[in-house]
Amino acid sequence: MAEIKRYTIGALAANKSGVLSRITGLFTRRGYNIESLTACDTENPEYSRMTIVLKGDEYTLYQMIKQMDKLEDVIKVGCADEFDSVCRELMLAKVSAKPEIRSQLIEICEIYKAKVVDFSRETLILEITGTPSKLNAFVKIIEPYGILEMQRTGVIALARGENTLK
Amino acid sequence: MKLKGADILINCLLEQGVDTIFGYPGGTVLDIYDALYRNGKINHILTAHEQGAAHAADGYARATGKVGVCFATSGPGATNLVTGIATAYMDSIPMVAITGNVGLNMLGRDSFQEIDIAGITIPITKHNFIVKDVKDLAETVRKAFYIASSGRKGPVLIDILKNVQIAECEYEPATPVKYVQSPVSENALYDIAKAINEGKKPVIMAGGGVIAAEASSLLKELAEKINAPITYTLMGKGAIAESDEKCLGMIGMHGTIASARTVLNADTIIALGTRFSDRVALNRDLFAKEKTVIHVDIDNAEIDKNVCTDYHVTADVKETLKTLIPMLESRKNDEWMKAVAEFKELDKHKKTDNQLACTILKTASQIAPKDSPLITDVGQHQMWTAQYFKLEKPRLFCSSGGLGTMGYGMGAAIGAAFGTGKVCVLVTGDGCFNMNLNELSTAVTEGVPLVILLMNNGVLGMVRQWQKIFYGKRFSQTTLKKKTDYVKFAESFGAKGLVIDSEEKVESVLKEAFDYAVNNLAPVLVDCRISCDENVLPMIKPGMTYDTQLEDLEDK
């Protein structure tokens, strides 16, 4: 069996309606397993940049890159793991925080460099940025306090140094 | 000059050299049809159903190499194109499908005959467009033709909103941008040339890419230089003349014994413009085990997709061969070619040779006017045609390979006839024919010289053959029990009807059929009454290896 790993794929695509459904449709019909997909405008309004985290083997990775590359609207696509890349993800988590445990949570936030962005009598919303593994560790720590809801943006990645996707 | 969107469309089609369109009018394409009428320079073939129009555009494209064009209205008109577009997509056929849609102010409100055809066709088009602004129309049409006919060819759909057809805009004529294949450098082929030069027992596999690249004569040159036999996939039929001594016939599930033995014994497989589909490779892991695989394909995504290659180049077959052939050493391969010649002997007397369907096809292959386009539907008759009807040139064979679309043939035959102006031969079965027999009326109306060989066995033969082999002869829903009198049917449509019900009648009836089609420029339907127990052989079961090829169904 080929080794199943997580791969990070970066793509530059035309910033047009329908591009996202072309790409996600491709994943569905070819049976690719996507963990996250993040897409947004770039400094150039004609392009949008996406980062996709794929769970699969090397065969799937290369097939996915080649199939994406065939789409008219995809300008460039590549595996971010091939370069030394900076990967970041943002998370918001609403935790139940009765006054007696609030300070414990705030202490945890300090250690993880998380921020409290909303404060109510019974809850806190925490904001944290970092690598997926840092976020996973943070979730584990705050879970016992009771996560009411949470959302992660999915990974975004840029290669270090001179490498760009253009 | 200022023109209405609909007129800009027609002008852009003329720019691209479009001479024939297959289609069906309706509410949201009224303006386009009005512009077509006023312009009067493009021949429009009104089919009985939009599916027929899509298949006709496909047949036109396969037979001519040009981009096929079809029109349909929104809603059901557009959805009726879907099977035809998917058929073209699976076989990489250049096509531009143009649909109308409701106006922008009605869009997204579930208006009458509104459908998101662009959304529906994402997975079955190379690309598609929705034109919402008349300013984008001309550029979109030009781009669509370029995309359809460049690289790995394929269908493109343009959905044009009603308001765009009516709105006026400045139109500036333009000459089409020609897609130029980039040459392949010697550097890119160094390893491939070395592997071919080192191989002792080479075999060439020619796919549809050889025909799409117009590389037949270079293919022949390659085979002559290195003295290698050639086998072709269904899509590659015609890439090499079947009378050529190096031609082994078709490869794959129902390929020849010679092709199977040759591939089994070869040490080097040179695959040109082919994608090792499951009907060819069967077992993708074992197909080329311990052989050197060289793969040339224009689509990078096909490299290592199904069968892992040792050497590959992502390039046009013609450009590759132009550079590659001078890099190769001339070879004799006497011993290998002797072995191959012995394998070829094994095909001389096959179990199926005397089946009535096969006799009809062998005879038709001799009687049909030289270089008649040959169109098939899908199933047993399709495989028999691939095996027994010999072709000497590319672009004569139109058959749905990848999608396996039953009902493809009637529309495609009409398209091929309009593309070439020649007498066409359609081989179909009673199952397939019943799916789109409405198009016989189109063929009659338009005076299409067409000989339809209807292999009438009263069953869905290929499915039945699988039920025989894999499902304990439980013939679930494959017996058609139709009471149709096909001669009367043909006559009622205004075509001629003939019957072959015995071997003695084969030659005389076929001669009569071809004479009639040629002299009257009209379709003839030949009801070929064959037994429901005729089989397609040889056969390699799905997922099995080439050494398990069955020459008879009993000897499993």
XYZ file of C-alpha atoms in Angstrom:
722
model
C 0.000 0.000 0.000
C 1.194 3.445 -0.900
C 1.766 5.733 2.042
C -1.120 8.051 2.911
C 0.108 11.511 3.778
C -1.075 15.089 3.981
C 0.000 17.267 1.090
C -0.410 21.003 0.672
C -1.203 22.217 -2.836
C -1.048 25.846 -3.897
C -2.883 27.143 -6.955
C -3.281 30.419 -8.763
C -6.568 30.633 -10.657
C -8.590 33.141 -12.621
C -10.757 35.149 -10.261
C -14.039 34.285 -12.000
C -17.326 32.849 -10.868
C -17.492 29.103 -11.222
C -13.773 28.422 -10.770
C -14.245 26.999 -7.311
C -17.005 24.649 -8.439
C -14.835 23.449 -11.334
C -12.079 22.582 -8.887
C -14.222 21.052 -6.152
C -16.160 19.102 -8.785
C -12.882 17.659 -10.004
C -12.076 16.390 -6.504
C -15.480 14.794 -6.072
C -15.590 12.993 -9.375
C -12.056 11.687 -9.197
C -12.473 10.610 -5.587
C -9.793 12.819 -4.049
C -9.948 13.281 -0.327
C -9.699 16.955 0.593
C -9.086 18.089 4.149
C -9.329 21.800 3.546
C -9.586 24.334 0.777
C -8.993 28.036 1.192
C -9.565 30.489 -1.622
C -9.488 34.258 -1.789
C -8.594 37.259 -3.950
C -4.999 38.336 -4.312
C -3.235 41.660 -4.825
C -4.176 41.276 -8.495
C -7.979 41.308 -8.862
C -7.706 38.967 -11.868
C -6.337 36.113 -9.811
C -7.417 34.169 -6.811
C -5.082 32.057 -4.765
C -6.004 28.766 -3.165
C -4.411 26.331 -0.817
C -5.689 22.792 -0.685
C -4.754 20.152 1.846
C -5.056 16.688 0.375
C -4.987 13.399 2.223
C -3.706 10.694 -0.031
C -0.739 8.948 -1.574
C 1.809 10.318 -3.991
C -0.149 8.998 -7.010
C -3.218 10.973 -5.934
C -1.123 14.082 -5.330
C 0.376 14.073 -8.818
C -2.892 13.145 -10.520
C -4.633 15.973 -8.697
C -1.993 18.523 -9.661
C -2.051 17.372 -13.305
C -5.841 17.332 -13.497
C -6.059 20.791 -11.926
C -3.416 22.051 -14.306
C -5.662 21.037 -17.220
C -8.457 23.375 -16.146
C -8.530 26.477 -18.333
C -9.000 28.747 -15.328
C -6.085 27.355 -13.330
C -2.980 29.358 -14.116
C -0.468 27.529 -11.982
C -0.568 24.718 -9.477
C 2.104 22.988 -7.439
C 2.856 21.105 -4.268
C 3.820 23.503 -1.485
C 5.621 20.719 0.375
C 8.273 20.662 -2.321
C 9.471 24.051 -1.136
C 10.131 25.190 2.352
C 6.753 26.858 2.913
C 5.210 28.964 5.602
C 1.823 27.429 6.477
C -0.716 29.186 8.650
C -4.266 28.655 9.744
C -6.680 30.792 11.732
C -9.170 29.455 14.243
C -12.006 30.984 16.245
C -13.323 28.968 19.195
C -16.203 29.848 21.470
C -15.679 28.216 24.851
C -17.876 28.235 27.896
C -16.033 30.318 30.478
C -17.722 30.794 33.778
C -16.005 33.498 35.886
C -14.186 30.918 38.044
C -12.312 29.314 35.111
C -11.872 32.384 32.928
C -8.408 33.171 34.229
C -7.212 29.634 33.506
C -8.316 30.017 29.899
C -6.663 33.399 29.563
C -3.460 31.881 30.886
C -3.610 29.152 28.250
C -4.153 31.824 25.617
C -1.031 33.639 26.726
C 1.069 30.504 26.384
C -0.325 29.805 22.903
C -0.300 33.447 21.830
C -4.059 33.276 21.322
C -6.310 36.288 21.767
C -9.636 36.785 23.460
C -11.763 38.553 20.886
C -15.184 38.354 22.545
C -16.107 38.346 26.184
C -19.524 37.564 27.668
C -20.730 36.439 31.084
C -20.599 32.761 30.194
C -18.383 32.564 27.112
C -15.174 33.654 25.453
C -14.251 33.640 21.784
C -10.586 32.811 21.318
C -8.611 33.566 18.186
C -5.432 31.724 17.342
C -3.157 31.631 14.322
C -0.496 29.063 13.620
C 0.419 25.826 11.988
C -2.260 23.136 11.917
C -0.379 21.145 14.554
C -0.278 24.112 16.915
C -4.017 24.596 16.442
C -4.654 20.909 17.071
C -2.695 21.102 20.314
C -4.627 24.187 21.375
C -7.961 22.478 20.674
C -6.923 19.534 22.853
C -6.085 21.830 25.753
C -9.276 23.900 25.656
C -11.597 20.984 24.862
C -12.150 19.999 28.539
C -13.478 23.509 29.233
C -16.265 22.962 26.714
C -16.019 24.180 23.135
C -19.445 25.533 22.155
C -18.484 26.012 18.529
C -15.361 26.519 16.528
C -14.245 27.209 13.010
C -10.924 26.893 11.224
C -10.035 28.622 7.970
C -7.966 25.810 6.579
C -4.325 26.202 5.739
C -2.815 28.931 3.594
C 0.768 28.544 2.444
C 3.497 30.561 0.736
C 6.933 29.316 -0.209
C 9.828 30.957 1.603
C 12.364 33.034 -0.267
C 12.264 33.811 -3.963
C 9.848 31.059 -5.022
C 6.419 32.234 -6.145
C 3.504 30.600 -7.921
C 3.506 33.134 -10.767
C -19.569 47.867 -37.371
C -22.367 47.569 -34.830
C -24.157 44.217 -34.819
C -26.625 42.319 -32.712
C -25.111 39.580 -30.534
C -26.776 36.863 -32.619
C -25.180 38.292 -35.783
C -21.810 38.562 -34.072
C -22.074 34.857 -33.229
C -22.790 33.882 -36.838
C -19.936 36.097 -38.056
C -17.552 34.551 -35.547
C -18.582 31.055 -36.695
C -17.852 32.071 -40.285
C -14.457 33.409 -39.167
C -13.690 29.930 -37.865
C -14.638 28.362 -41.177
C -17.818 26.707 -39.927
C -19.811 25.433 -42.914
C -22.302 23.112 -41.219
C -24.209 23.274 -37.953
C -26.401 20.544 -36.511
C -29.156 21.755 -34.260
C -32.687 22.323 -33.149
C -34.325 25.724 -32.601
C -36.299 26.890 -29.588
C -37.350 29.881 -27.494
C -33.981 31.132 -26.310
C -32.142 30.670 -29.612
C -34.759 32.352 -31.815
C -32.482 35.341 -32.365
C -29.558 33.106 -33.294
C -31.732 31.175 -35.752
C -32.993 34.461 -37.156
C -29.418 35.621 -37.704
C -28.577 32.268 -39.308
C -31.558 32.708 -41.661
C -30.668 36.267 -42.592
C -27.009 35.386 -43.102
C -27.713 32.283 -45.178
C -24.065 31.217 -45.527
C -24.039 28.307 -43.100
C -25.715 25.003 -43.819
C -27.941 24.011 -40.888
C -29.076 20.422 -40.449
C -32.270 20.136 -38.453
C -32.117 16.868 -36.531
C -35.014 15.052 -34.903
C -33.596 15.442 -31.412
C -30.765 17.496 -29.899
C -28.882 14.317 -28.981
C -28.734 13.529 -32.677
C -27.336 17.013 -33.321
C -24.578 16.553 -30.747
C -23.615 13.142 -32.160
C -23.713 14.589 -35.677
C -21.303 17.374 -34.679
C -19.084 14.662 -33.187
C -19.253 12.496 -36.332
C -18.495 15.557 -38.462
C -15.433 16.296 -36.310
C -14.120 12.725 -36.334
C -14.507 12.380 -40.095
C -13.018 15.773 -40.996
C -10.700 16.709 -38.135
C -12.477 20.064 -37.970
C -14.443 21.366 -34.998
C -18.047 20.103 -35.012
C -20.728 22.627 -34.071
C -24.213 22.089 -32.642
C -26.982 24.418 -31.492
C -29.711 23.839 -28.949
C -32.154 25.908 -27.011
C -32.129 26.233 -23.212
C -33.595 23.726 -20.760
C -34.449 20.378 -22.349
C -32.681 21.324 -25.586
C -29.485 21.827 -23.659
C -29.843 18.746 -21.465
C -30.492 16.640 -24.560
C -27.001 17.542 -25.743
C -25.406 16.147 -22.613
C -24.861 12.546 -23.766
C -23.406 13.769 -27.041
C -21.031 16.182 -25.311
C -19.924 13.482 -22.871
C -19.296 11.097 -25.776
C -17.055 13.671 -27.440
C -15.305 14.431 -24.163
C -14.383 10.818 -23.476
C -12.918 10.419 -26.969
C -11.244 13.881 -27.115
C -13.286 15.097 -30.081
C -13.204 18.843 -30.891
C -16.711 20.257 -30.655
C -18.359 23.563 -29.830
C -21.883 23.263 -28.454
C -23.846 26.495 -28.377
C -26.950 26.862 -26.239
C -29.256 29.759 -25.570
C -30.463 30.620 -22.115
C -33.004 32.955 -20.571
C -32.092 36.642 -20.294
C -30.078 38.031 -17.412
C -33.173 39.528 -15.759
C -34.789 36.061 -15.685
C -31.688 34.117 -14.683
C -31.764 32.263 -11.382
C -35.532 32.514 -11.034
C -36.330 29.028 -12.368
C -37.813 30.657 -15.449
C -39.416 28.616 -18.211
C -36.824 26.313 -19.824
C -34.050 27.703 -17.659
C -31.293 25.251 -16.781
C -27.730 25.683 -15.556
C -26.215 23.861 -18.520
C -22.768 25.270 -17.801
C -22.937 23.745 -14.326
C -24.213 20.451 -15.696
C -21.484 20.180 -18.311
C -18.464 21.081 -16.156
C -17.330 17.459 -15.831
C -17.908 16.635 -19.511
C -16.412 19.635 -21.270
C -12.844 20.779 -21.661
C -14.149 24.181 -20.687
C -17.410 26.074 -20.827
C -18.642 29.639 -20.816
C -21.749 31.593 -19.901
C -21.929 34.808 -21.906
C -23.806 37.466 -19.964
C -22.504 40.547 -21.764
C -22.485 41.038 -25.529
C -19.055 42.684 -25.265
C -17.562 39.302 -24.293
C -19.284 37.303 -27.033
C -16.843 37.446 -29.950
C -13.810 36.780 -27.805
C -15.568 33.884 -26.075
C -16.516 32.198 -29.353
C -12.941 32.525 -30.660
C -11.535 31.199 -27.419
C -13.967 28.261 -27.456
C -12.790 27.144 -30.889
C -9.177 27.512 -29.855
C -9.655 25.451 -26.696
C -11.655 22.747 -28.519
C -9.005 22.253 -31.188
C -5.763 22.748 -29.263
C -3.738 20.354 -27.124
C -5.843 17.349 -26.208
C -8.961 18.213 -28.140
C -12.414 18.175 -26.623
C -15.873 19.721 -26.427
C -16.508 23.287 -25.266
C -19.946 24.666 -24.459
C -21.029 28.293 -24.789
C -24.262 29.266 -23.069
C -25.461 32.580 -24.490
C -28.117 34.502 -22.594
C -31.057 35.826 -24.575
C -30.233 39.485 -23.790
C -26.743 39.003 -25.256
C -28.234 37.783 -28.531
C -30.380 40.897 -28.836
C -27.957 43.564 -27.559
C -25.818 45.449 -30.049
C -22.081 45.751 -29.922
C -19.164 46.782 -32.085
C -17.918 43.792 -34.097
C -14.435 43.626 -35.553
C -13.634 40.668 -37.785
C -10.597 38.624 -36.790
C -8.690 35.731 -38.288
C -8.668 32.608 -36.135
C -5.586 32.025 -34.030
C -4.048 28.800 -35.284
C -2.793 26.408 -32.669
C 0.794 25.562 -33.448
C 2.267 22.409 -31.984
C 5.592 23.123 -30.414
C 8.439 21.002 -31.741
C 9.961 18.374 -29.473
C 13.673 18.682 -28.755
C 16.128 15.809 -29.145
C 17.037 16.248 -25.506
C 13.501 15.390 -24.422
C 13.655 12.175 -26.446
C 17.173 11.001 -25.695
C 16.136 8.359 -23.146
C 13.222 7.199 -25.268
C 15.439 6.755 -28.325
C 17.975 4.861 -26.237
C 15.291 2.539 -24.828
C 13.886 1.838 -28.296
C 17.363 1.219 -29.701
C 18.109 -1.191 -26.877
C 14.790 -3.050 -27.028
C 14.837 -6.407 -28.782
C 11.137 -7.081 -29.219
C 9.245 -3.822 -29.696
C 5.543 -3.356 -30.332
C 3.835 -0.082 -31.156
C 0.415 0.701 -29.707
C -1.370 3.399 -31.706
C -4.286 5.232 -30.099
C -6.689 7.990 -31.050
C -3.909 10.516 -30.487
C -2.169 9.329 -33.652
C -5.268 10.184 -35.672
C -5.859 13.478 -33.835
C -2.246 14.478 -34.531
C -2.457 13.379 -38.196
C 0.611 11.236 -37.576
C -0.286 8.128 -39.605
C 2.489 8.385 -42.140
C 5.092 8.971 -39.433
C 3.722 5.986 -37.540
C 4.317 3.851 -40.612
C 7.795 5.336 -40.988
C 8.618 4.505 -37.373
C 7.435 0.914 -37.764
C 9.452 0.496 -40.972
C 12.613 1.917 -39.487
C 12.708 -0.152 -36.320
C 10.796 -3.065 -37.821
C 8.134 -3.212 -35.155
C 4.570 -4.505 -35.411
C 1.705 -2.084 -34.772
C -1.445 -2.756 -32.846
C -4.162 -0.149 -32.513
C -6.822 0.655 -29.935
C -10.456 1.094 -30.970
C -9.845 4.848 -31.181
C -6.752 4.247 -33.281
C -8.489 2.171 -35.955
C -7.353 3.474 -39.321
C -4.102 4.969 -37.987
C -2.317 2.182 -39.856
C -3.598 0.498 -43.006
C -4.950 -2.900 -42.051
C -3.469 -4.455 -45.166
C -0.025 -3.457 -43.882
C 1.944 -6.560 -42.951
C 3.044 -4.896 -39.719
C -0.547 -4.305 -38.619
C -1.693 -6.744 -35.928
C -5.280 -5.553 -35.682
C -6.980 -4.220 -32.586
C -5.658 -4.626 -29.047
C -7.614 -5.133 -25.840
C -10.573 -7.030 -24.460
C -11.734 -8.112 -27.919
C -8.431 -7.603 -29.687
C -6.794 -10.037 -32.059
C -4.852 -13.088 -30.931
C -1.822 -11.644 -32.715
C -1.941 -8.385 -30.746
C -2.292 -10.209 -27.425
C 0.554 -12.646 -28.145
C 2.772 -9.898 -29.468
C 2.236 -7.673 -26.439
C 2.773 -10.654 -24.123
C 6.080 -11.501 -25.744
C 7.322 -7.988 -26.395
C 9.997 -6.381 -24.243
C 9.253 -2.794 -25.254
C 5.828 -1.181 -25.630
C 5.789 2.092 -27.538
C 2.409 3.630 -26.709
C 1.479 6.579 -28.894
C -1.515 8.783 -28.133
C -3.313 6.235 -26.017
C -4.329 6.140 -22.374
C -4.208 2.435 -21.376
C -7.929 2.329 -20.616
C -9.330 -0.665 -18.760
C -10.633 -2.053 -22.062
C -7.077 -2.048 -23.405
C -4.802 -2.724 -20.429
C -7.445 -4.772 -18.569
C -5.152 -5.336 -15.604
C -3.248 -2.095 -15.259
C -0.717 -3.485 -12.779
C 0.179 -6.582 -14.772
C -0.331 -5.341 -18.345
C 3.245 -4.200 -18.852
C 4.994 -5.996 -16.021
C 8.682 -6.480 -16.731
C 8.412 -4.633 -20.018
C 9.810 -1.258 -20.913
C 6.907 1.125 -21.408
C 7.388 4.249 -23.498
C 4.449 6.608 -23.477
C 3.883 9.577 -25.750
C 0.767 11.591 -24.992
C -0.223 15.208 -25.333
C -2.010 15.167 -21.980
C 0.385 15.145 -19.045
C -2.357 13.783 -16.790
C -2.411 10.552 -18.834
C 1.227 9.816 -18.042
C 1.403 7.212 -15.259
C -2.370 7.458 -14.729
C -3.290 3.889 -15.566
C -0.033 2.135 -16.427
C 3.299 3.214 -14.988
C 5.761 4.184 -17.677
C 9.524 3.891 -17.827
C 9.992 6.729 -20.289
C 7.519 9.320 -21.394
C 7.126 12.598 -23.147
C 4.163 14.945 -22.917
C 3.841 16.068 -26.507
C 1.988 15.780 -29.760
C 2.599 12.387 -31.415
C 3.457 13.910 -34.796
C 5.986 16.373 -33.389
C 7.507 13.634 -31.251
C 7.917 11.228 -34.164
C 9.395 13.958 -36.375
C 12.276 14.350 -33.934
C 12.432 10.768 -32.718
C 12.617 8.786 -35.965
C 15.994 10.235 -37.087
C 17.381 9.384 -33.629
C 16.581 5.685 -34.021
C 18.757 2.987 -35.510
C 17.387 1.068 -38.479
C 16.637 -2.431 -37.342
C 15.840 -5.785 -38.847
C 14.440 -7.724 -35.871
C 14.153 -10.765 -38.138
C 13.581 -13.267 -35.382
C 11.013 -11.137 -33.622
C 9.157 -10.342 -36.837
C 9.122 -14.047 -37.650
C 7.531 -14.773 -34.289
C 5.013 -11.982 -34.903
C 4.170 -13.416 -38.315
C 3.399 -16.708 -36.609
C 1.103 -14.968 -34.139
C -0.685 -13.368 -37.077
C -1.396 -16.810 -38.520
C -3.474 -17.554 -35.410
C -6.061 -14.980 -36.470
C -6.597 -16.508 -39.878
C -9.162 -19.025 -38.706
C -11.169 -17.723 -35.827
C -14.216 -19.207 -34.155
C -16.342 -16.248 -35.167
C -15.316 -16.102 -38.846
C -18.431 -17.852 -40.095
C -20.974 -16.044 -37.949
C -23.434 -14.292 -40.254
C -22.683 -10.834 -38.795
C -18.982 -11.288 -39.462
C -19.577 -12.537 -43.006
C -21.736 -9.482 -43.681
C -19.044 -7.147 -42.358
C -16.230 -8.826 -44.309
C -18.296 -8.591 -47.471
C -19.400 -4.999 -46.821
C -15.778 -4.097 -46.243
C -15.065 -5.223 -49.825
C -18.203 -3.881 -51.491
C -18.422 -0.438 -49.858
C -16.993 2.394 -51.967
C -13.326 2.964 -51.169
C -12.720 5.198 -48.145
C -16.336 5.302 -47.011
C -16.636 6.613 -43.463
C -17.551 3.752 -41.160
C -19.733 4.533 -38.173
C -20.797 2.139 -35.442
C -23.038 2.082 -32.452
C -21.967 0.237 -29.313
C -21.939 -3.440 -28.464
C -21.205 -6.715 -30.214
C -21.625 -5.249 -33.693
C -19.123 -2.518 -32.797
C -16.473 -5.082 -31.914
C -17.220 -7.209 -34.977
C -16.884 -4.096 -37.120
C -13.555 -3.228 -35.522
C -12.385 -6.793 -36.184
C -13.770 -7.538 -39.638
C -14.289 -4.273 -41.493
C -10.881 -3.303 -42.805
C -9.848 0.316 -43.110
C -6.830 1.672 -44.910
C -6.916 5.288 -43.796
C -7.411 7.389 -40.668
C -10.543 9.483 -40.000
C -12.861 6.901 -41.525
C -13.877 5.297 -38.245
C -16.427 6.967 -35.962
C -17.283 5.006 -32.858
C -17.980 5.867 -29.239
C -15.017 4.329 -27.454
C -14.699 5.844 -24.003
C -18.318 6.500 -23.111
C -19.756 3.585 -25.077
C -22.855 5.502 -26.089
C -25.630 3.298 -27.462
C -27.546 5.407 -29.959
C -24.459 7.300 -31.090
C -24.411 5.913 -34.621
C -27.380 7.471 -36.434
C -26.444 11.043 -35.529
C -22.728 10.484 -36.070
C -23.360 8.963 -39.507
C -25.295 12.059 -40.568
C -22.452 14.248 -39.338
C -19.776 12.180 -41.082
C -21.791 12.259 -44.310
C -22.076 16.053 -44.245
C -18.431 16.411 -43.326
C -17.124 14.264 -46.148
C -19.863 14.218 -48.773
C -19.280 10.477 -49.101
C -21.461 7.409 -48.847
C -21.321 6.281 -45.222
C -21.720 2.872 -43.629
C -23.435 2.637 -40.259
C -23.190 -0.642 -38.422
C -25.695 -0.772 -35.600
C -27.616 -3.269 -33.508
C -31.314 -3.470 -32.865
C -30.786 -2.264 -29.287
C -28.776 0.803 -30.293
C -30.839 1.600 -33.367
C -34.017 1.782 -31.314
C -32.463 4.429 -29.096
C -32.150 7.088 -31.798
C -33.897 5.731 -34.892
C -35.741 9.041 -35.153
C -32.679 10.405 -36.949
C -33.398 8.144 -39.922
C -35.996 10.778 -40.787
C -33.239 13.404 -40.812
C -31.095 11.243 -43.086
C -34.030 10.830 -45.489
C -34.954 14.522 -45.459
C -31.380 15.603 -46.026
C -30.682 12.951 -48.658
C -27.805 11.307 -46.814
C -26.277 8.421 -48.761
C -26.075 5.927 -45.960
C -26.071 2.145 -45.746
C -27.310 1.029 -42.353
C -26.366 -2.517 -41.466
C -28.732 -3.312 -38.624
C -27.417 -6.390 -36.818
C -30.772 -7.612 -35.648
C -30.483 -10.426 -33.138
C -33.478 -9.528 -30.953
C -31.245 -9.194 -27.909
C -28.808 -6.796 -26.313
C -25.987 -8.958 -27.550
C -23.016 -7.732 -25.568
C -24.860 -7.579 -22.264
C -26.285 -11.005 -23.021
C -22.785 -12.318 -23.757
C -21.697 -11.113 -20.299
C -24.776 -12.718 -18.737
C -23.750 -15.917 -20.500
C -20.240 -15.760 -19.067
C -20.624 -14.090 -15.694
C -24.295 -14.477 -14.689
C -25.141 -18.127 -15.267
C -27.124 -17.452 -18.467
C -29.774 -15.545 -16.551
C -30.794 -13.268 -19.414
C -32.326 -10.515 -17.335
C -33.977 -7.876 -19.567
C -31.732 -8.440 -22.555
C -34.335 -10.053 -24.810
C -35.981 -7.283 -26.816
C -39.120 -9.086 -28.066
C -39.817 -6.257 -30.505
C -42.338 -6.859 -33.240
C -40.867 -4.142 -35.451
C -40.773 -4.846 -39.183
C -37.633 -2.869 -40.034
C -38.246 -2.906 -43.782
C -41.686 -1.370 -43.332
C -40.245 0.990 -40.765
C -37.573 2.177 -43.198
C -40.130 2.587 -45.955
C -42.498 4.554 -43.756
C -39.649 6.980 -43.071
C -38.969 7.249 -46.791
C -35.849 5.077 -46.779
C -35.288 1.789 -48.539
C -35.486 -1.427 -46.549
C -33.732 -4.701 -47.365
C -33.261 -7.996 -45.558
C -30.366 -10.391 -45.170
C -31.490 -13.592 -43.497
C -29.017 -16.072 -44.893
C -25.425 -16.242 -46.031
C -26.468 -16.651 -49.680
C -28.099 -13.232 -49.710
C -25.189 -11.336 -48.212
C -23.389 -10.287 -51.361
C -26.374 -9.543 -53.559
C -28.257 -7.555 -50.929
C -25.196 -5.552 -49.930
C -24.505 -4.726 -53.575
C -28.094 -3.610 -54.009
C -27.876 -1.503 -50.836
C -24.690 0.304 -51.825
C -25.906 0.818 -55.389
C -29.109 2.317 -54.087
C -27.352 4.668 -51.639
C -24.860 5.817 -54.264
C -27.388 6.287 -57.054
C -30.217 7.814 -55.058
C -28.242 9.701 -52.409
C -30.557 8.231 -49.826
C -30.397 5.949 -46.812
C -30.899 2.186 -47.043
C -31.574 0.068 -44.023
C -30.493 -3.564 -44.225
C -32.185 -5.721 -41.619
C -29.471 -8.319 -40.980
C -31.203 -11.113 -39.131
C -28.481 -12.772 -37.139
C -28.593 -15.339 -34.364
C -28.795 -14.170 -30.763
C -26.023 -16.595 -29.881
C -23.257 -15.104 -31.975
C -20.352 -14.054 -29.764
C -17.544 -11.554 -29.811
C -14.263 -13.401 -29.585
C -11.454 -13.512 -28.653
C -12.101 -12.095 -25.217
C -10.017 -11.223 -22.204
C -12.160 -10.894 -19.109
C -12.104 -7.574 -17.237
C -9.097 -7.240 -14.960
C -7.409 -10.342 -16.408
C -4.050 -10.619 -18.106
C -3.270 -11.154 -21.785
C -2.282 -14.796 -21.287
C -5.884 -15.602 -20.321
C -7.339 -14.589 -23.693
C -10.280 -16.836 -24.580
C -10.611 -17.951 -28.165
C -13.882 -19.686 -27.481
C -16.412 -19.317 -24.697
C -16.469 -23.037 -23.938
C -12.760 -23.354 -23.210
C -12.716 -21.247 -20.048
